[in-house]
Tab-separated table of C-alpha atoms in Angstrom:
chain	number	residue	atom	x	y	z
A	1	UNK	CA	66.253	124.958	67.377
A	2	UNK	CA	66.030	122.591	64.410
A	3	UNK	CA	66.206	118.816	64.860
A	4	UNK	CA	67.422	116.173	62.423
A	5	UNK	CA	66.878	112.446	63.044
A	6	UNK	CA	68.541	109.644	61.068
A	7	UNK	CA	68.058	105.920	61.591
A	8	UNK	CA	70.627	103.310	60.583
A	9	UNK	CA	69.145	99.827	60.546
A	10	UNK	CA	66.079	101.052	62.410
A	11	UNK	CA	62.922	102.974	61.534
A	12	UNK	CA	62.136	106.301	63.189
A	13	UNK	CA	58.556	106.384	64.477
A	14	UNK	CA	56.399	109.432	65.074
A	15	UNK	CA	56.504	108.678	68.786
A	16	UNK	CA	60.300	108.773	68.810
A	17	UNK	CA	60.282	112.066	66.882
A	18	UNK	CA	57.864	113.513	69.437
A	19	UNK	CA	60.125	112.482	72.335
A	20	UNK	CA	63.137	113.983	70.573
A	21	UNK	CA	61.292	117.305	70.198
A	22	UNK	CA	60.555	117.319	73.942
A	23	UNK	CA	64.196	116.575	74.756
A	24	UNK	CA	65.348	119.271	72.330
A	25	UNK	CA	63.484	121.887	74.390
A	26	UNK	CA	65.480	120.810	77.455
A	27	UNK	CA	68.752	121.095	75.533
A	28	UNK	CA	67.813	124.486	74.101
A	29	UNK	CA	67.186	125.804	77.630
A	30	UNK	CA	70.832	125.056	78.515
A	31	UNK	CA	72.229	126.113	75.118
A	32	UNK	CA	70.075	129.000	73.819
A	33	UNK	CA	72.624	129.766	71.090
A	34	UNK	CA	72.368	126.267	69.618
A	35	UNK	CA	70.882	126.161	66.140
A	36	UNK	CA	70.543	122.462	65.375
A	37	UNK	CA	70.666	119.108	67.129
A	38	UNK	CA	71.382	116.015	65.042
A	39	UNK	CA	70.180	112.638	66.313
A	40	UNK	CA	71.560	109.412	64.848
A	41	UNK	CA	70.092	106.082	65.930
A	42	UNK	CA	72.065	102.956	65.000
A	43	UNK	CA	70.597	99.476	65.539
A	44	UNK	CA	73.058	96.601	65.875
A	45	UNK	CA	72.265	92.895	65.663
A	46	UNK	CA	74.967	90.430	66.735
A	47	UNK	CA	75.599	86.856	65.573
A	48	UNK	CA	77.306	85.597	68.739
A	49	UNK	CA	74.219	85.511	70.943
A	50	UNK	CA	74.659	89.036	72.241
A	51	UNK	CA	71.416	90.970	72.720
A	52	UNK	CA	70.654	93.560	70.037
A	53	UNK	CA	71.079	97.193	71.031
A	54	UNK	CA	70.612	100.761	69.836
A	55	UNK	CA	73.144	103.591	69.984
A	56	UNK	CA	71.926	107.176	70.019
A	57	UNK	CA	74.421	109.870	69.021
A	58	UNK	CA	73.673	113.554	69.607
A	59	UNK	CA	75.523	116.384	67.887
A	60	UNK	CA	74.741	119.966	68.889
A	61	UNK	CA	75.652	122.673	66.376
A	62	UNK	CA	75.448	126.426	66.775
A	63	UNK	CA	77.491	129.504	67.484
A	64	UNK	CA	80.515	128.031	69.172
A	65	UNK	CA	82.141	124.601	69.348
A	66	UNK	CA	80.282	121.399	68.493
A	67	UNK	CA	79.028	119.366	71.471
A	68	UNK	CA	78.587	115.581	71.217
A	69	UNK	CA	77.279	112.756	73.395
A	70	UNK	CA	76.184	109.158	72.842
A	71	UNK	CA	74.721	106.213	74.740
A	72	UNK	CA	73.814	102.591	74.032
A	73	UNK	CA	70.952	100.507	75.409
A	74	UNK	CA	68.647	97.697	74.370
A	75	UNK	CA	65.864	100.269	74.028
A	76	UNK	CA	66.391	103.351	71.853
A	77	UNK	CA	64.234	105.512	74.131
A	78	UNK	CA	66.429	104.645	77.120
A	79	UNK	CA	69.545	105.302	75.031
A	80	UNK	CA	68.098	108.689	74.047
A	81	UNK	CA	67.471	109.579	77.699
A	82	UNK	CA	71.054	108.677	78.667
A	83	UNK	CA	72.563	110.564	75.732
A	84	UNK	CA	70.517	113.690	76.538
A	85	UNK	CA	71.568	113.469	80.199
A	86	UNK	CA	75.236	113.287	79.144
A	87	UNK	CA	74.877	116.216	76.758
A	88	UNK	CA	73.112	118.374	79.352
A	89	UNK	CA	75.743	117.523	81.975
A	90	UNK	CA	78.494	118.618	79.594
A	91	UNK	CA	76.656	121.894	78.950
A	92	UNK	CA	76.185	122.464	82.696
A	93	UNK	CA	79.857	121.790	83.419
A	94	UNK	CA	80.901	124.261	80.739
A	95	UNK	CA	78.489	126.884	82.104
A	96	UNK	CA	79.624	126.333	85.711
A	97	UNK	CA	83.230	126.639	84.615
A	98	UNK	CA	82.569	129.975	82.909
A	99	UNK	CA	80.785	131.292	86.004
A	100	UNK	CA	83.586	130.031	88.274
A	101	UNK	CA	86.188	131.650	86.026
A	102	UNK	CA	84.393	135.009	86.198
A	103	UNK	CA	83.990	134.879	89.982
A	104	UNK	CA	87.366	133.363	90.783
A	105	UNK	CA	89.904	134.104	88.050
A	106	UNK	CA	92.360	131.257	87.817
A	107	UNK	CA	94.192	129.151	85.308
A	108	UNK	CA	96.947	130.146	82.925
A	109	UNK	CA	98.367	133.656	83.133
A	110	UNK	CA	100.868	134.730	80.512
A	111	UNK	CA	103.231	137.524	81.530
A	112	UNK	CA	104.163	139.430	78.391
A	113	UNK	CA	107.083	141.124	80.080
A	114	UNK	CA	108.861	137.964	81.253
A	115	UNK	CA	107.355	135.464	78.826
A	116	UNK	CA	106.457	133.164	81.726
A	117	UNK	CA	103.280	131.078	81.957
A	118	UNK	CA	101.894	130.748	85.477
A	119	UNK	CA	98.899	129.076	87.080
A	120	UNK	CA	98.904	125.925	84.962
A	121	UNK	CA	100.877	122.712	84.940
A	122	UNK	CA	103.009	122.956	81.774
A	123	UNK	CA	105.256	119.989	81.108
A	124	UNK	CA	107.181	120.427	77.851
A	125	UNK	CA	109.513	117.668	76.747
A	126	UNK	CA	113.044	118.590	77.839
A	127	UNK	CA	115.956	119.007	75.437
A	128	UNK	CA	117.847	116.273	77.313
A	129	UNK	CA	114.984	113.801	76.864
A	130	UNK	CA	114.641	114.506	73.133
A	131	UNK	CA	118.410	114.172	72.653
A	132	UNK	CA	118.470	110.885	74.590
A	133	UNK	CA	115.750	109.434	72.366
A	134	UNK	CA	117.436	110.683	69.177
A	135	UNK	CA	120.833	109.226	70.132
A	136	UNK	CA	119.428	105.894	71.293
A	137	UNK	CA	120.344	106.425	74.946
A	138	UNK	CA	116.675	105.791	75.675
A	139	UNK	CA	115.872	102.740	73.510
A	140	UNK	CA	112.679	102.399	71.528
A	141	UNK	CA	111.396	98.858	72.022
A	142	UNK	CA	109.559	97.256	69.112
A	143	UNK	CA	108.255	93.720	68.627
A	144	UNK	CA	109.667	91.222	66.152
A	145	UNK	CA	108.154	90.662	62.724
A	146	UNK	CA	106.244	87.566	63.855
A	147	UNK	CA	104.428	89.564	66.532
A	148	UNK	CA	103.900	92.656	64.405
A	149	UNK	CA	100.595	91.483	62.929
A	150	UNK	CA	99.082	90.381	66.239
A	151	UNK	CA	97.736	92.474	69.058
A	152	UNK	CA	94.973	91.678	71.567
A	153	UNK	CA	94.101	95.379	71.714
A	154	UNK	CA	91.976	97.072	69.056
A	155	UNK	CA	93.399	100.539	68.450
A	156	UNK	CA	91.135	103.128	66.844
A	157	UNK	CA	93.029	105.682	64.812
A	158	UNK	CA	91.666	109.137	64.024
A	159	UNK	CA	93.252	112.022	62.176
A	160	UNK	CA	92.175	115.642	62.563
A	161	UNK	CA	93.217	118.895	60.971
A	162	UNK	CA	95.296	120.966	63.422
A	163	UNK	CA	93.518	123.793	65.200
A	164	UNK	CA	95.375	126.775	66.637
A	165	UNK	CA	93.865	128.127	69.853
A	166	UNK	CA	94.710	129.326	73.340
A	167	UNK	CA	94.955	127.022	76.352
A	168	UNK	CA	91.728	128.481	77.748
A	169	UNK	CA	89.875	127.779	74.484
A	170	UNK	CA	91.205	124.209	74.447
A	171	UNK	CA	89.912	123.624	77.989
A	172	UNK	CA	86.458	124.888	76.962
A	173	UNK	CA	86.427	122.597	73.920
A	174	UNK	CA	87.463	119.630	76.075
A	175	UNK	CA	84.597	120.256	78.493
A	176	UNK	CA	82.048	120.529	75.700
A	177	UNK	CA	83.002	117.243	74.020
A	178	UNK	CA	83.072	115.472	77.397
A	179	UNK	CA	86.619	114.114	77.110
A	180	UNK	CA	89.409	114.010	79.686
A	181	UNK	CA	91.902	115.542	77.250
A	182	UNK	CA	92.000	117.680	74.107
A	183	UNK	CA	94.711	117.892	71.432
A	184	UNK	CA	95.447	121.284	69.828
A	185	UNK	CA	98.208	123.593	68.614
A	186	UNK	CA	99.049	126.365	71.078
A	187	UNK	CA	98.520	129.675	69.268
A	188	UNK	CA	101.103	131.316	71.515
A	189	UNK	CA	103.969	128.902	70.848
A	190	UNK	CA	102.889	126.927	67.713
A	191	UNK	CA	103.661	123.739	69.686
A	192	UNK	CA	101.440	120.637	69.577
A	193	UNK	CA	99.852	120.446	73.046
A	194	UNK	CA	97.329	118.503	75.087
A	195	UNK	CA	95.173	119.849	77.911
A	196	UNK	CA	93.900	117.287	80.404
A	197	UNK	CA	91.615	117.254	83.425
A	198	UNK	CA	93.032	116.903	86.918
A	199	UNK	CA	91.122	117.144	90.197
A	200	UNK	CA	88.208	119.577	90.506
A	201	UNK	CA	88.565	122.476	88.097
A	202	UNK	CA	92.346	122.006	87.787
A	203	UNK	CA	93.845	121.291	84.382
A	204	UNK	CA	97.267	120.438	83.030
A	205	UNK	CA	99.033	120.984	79.727
A	206	UNK	CA	101.627	118.823	78.016
A	207	UNK	CA	103.473	120.450	75.116
A	208	UNK	CA	106.018	119.209	72.606
A	209	UNK	CA	108.925	121.508	71.841
A	210	UNK	CA	110.774	121.357	68.517
A	211	UNK	CA	114.475	120.740	68.688
A	212	UNK	CA	117.030	120.167	65.941
A	213	UNK	CA	118.439	116.629	65.880
A	214	UNK	CA	121.953	116.334	67.370
A	215	UNK	CA	124.793	116.374	64.847
A	216	UNK	CA	126.321	113.017	64.013
A	217	UNK	CA	129.659	112.396	65.699
A	218	UNK	CA	132.390	111.553	63.197
A	219	UNK	CA	134.103	108.226	63.943
């Protein structure tokens, strides 16, 4: 497996490269199909008295979905250890899930004859709810103009190209990226959907259904 190391605001020493090579062998043991692991080390210095730190980001590429993990510590070697532990745990969870699925089939089951989806918690938005929002029966509360520019919460916004896949594929992708949810487009229904983790190996799905806006009532 190839390794690529990039430093942002920090130099990459031969010792660090050697440690990365050792860690890469551990990752390759859990992901033999992986072709490349990318390591990005970012050093941050703060002006408010906060101690400087290093963030190590790992990206695993190969045949299959991309797997990512990151960790931050005052020492880049410690951050590397934590990031590798996270990545390996994600790989183990994905492997255990595949083994559990083979030994104990569970999850979503689509009945072609009836068109029903069983074995998974599907919660599409109801027609009544969408109509109530569209007609104003359920109000949408917004702040005034004076408050519009202020918020104590920093909201990170990301945009992704839509990906069509099955619910099972979405669950696998969620496990590999280490998140508690995963946004996708259901290949069966073409509806925007989110899979999320519940207790144990249980998962849920929330889907949005498309519905024509109600016709305006003539006064």
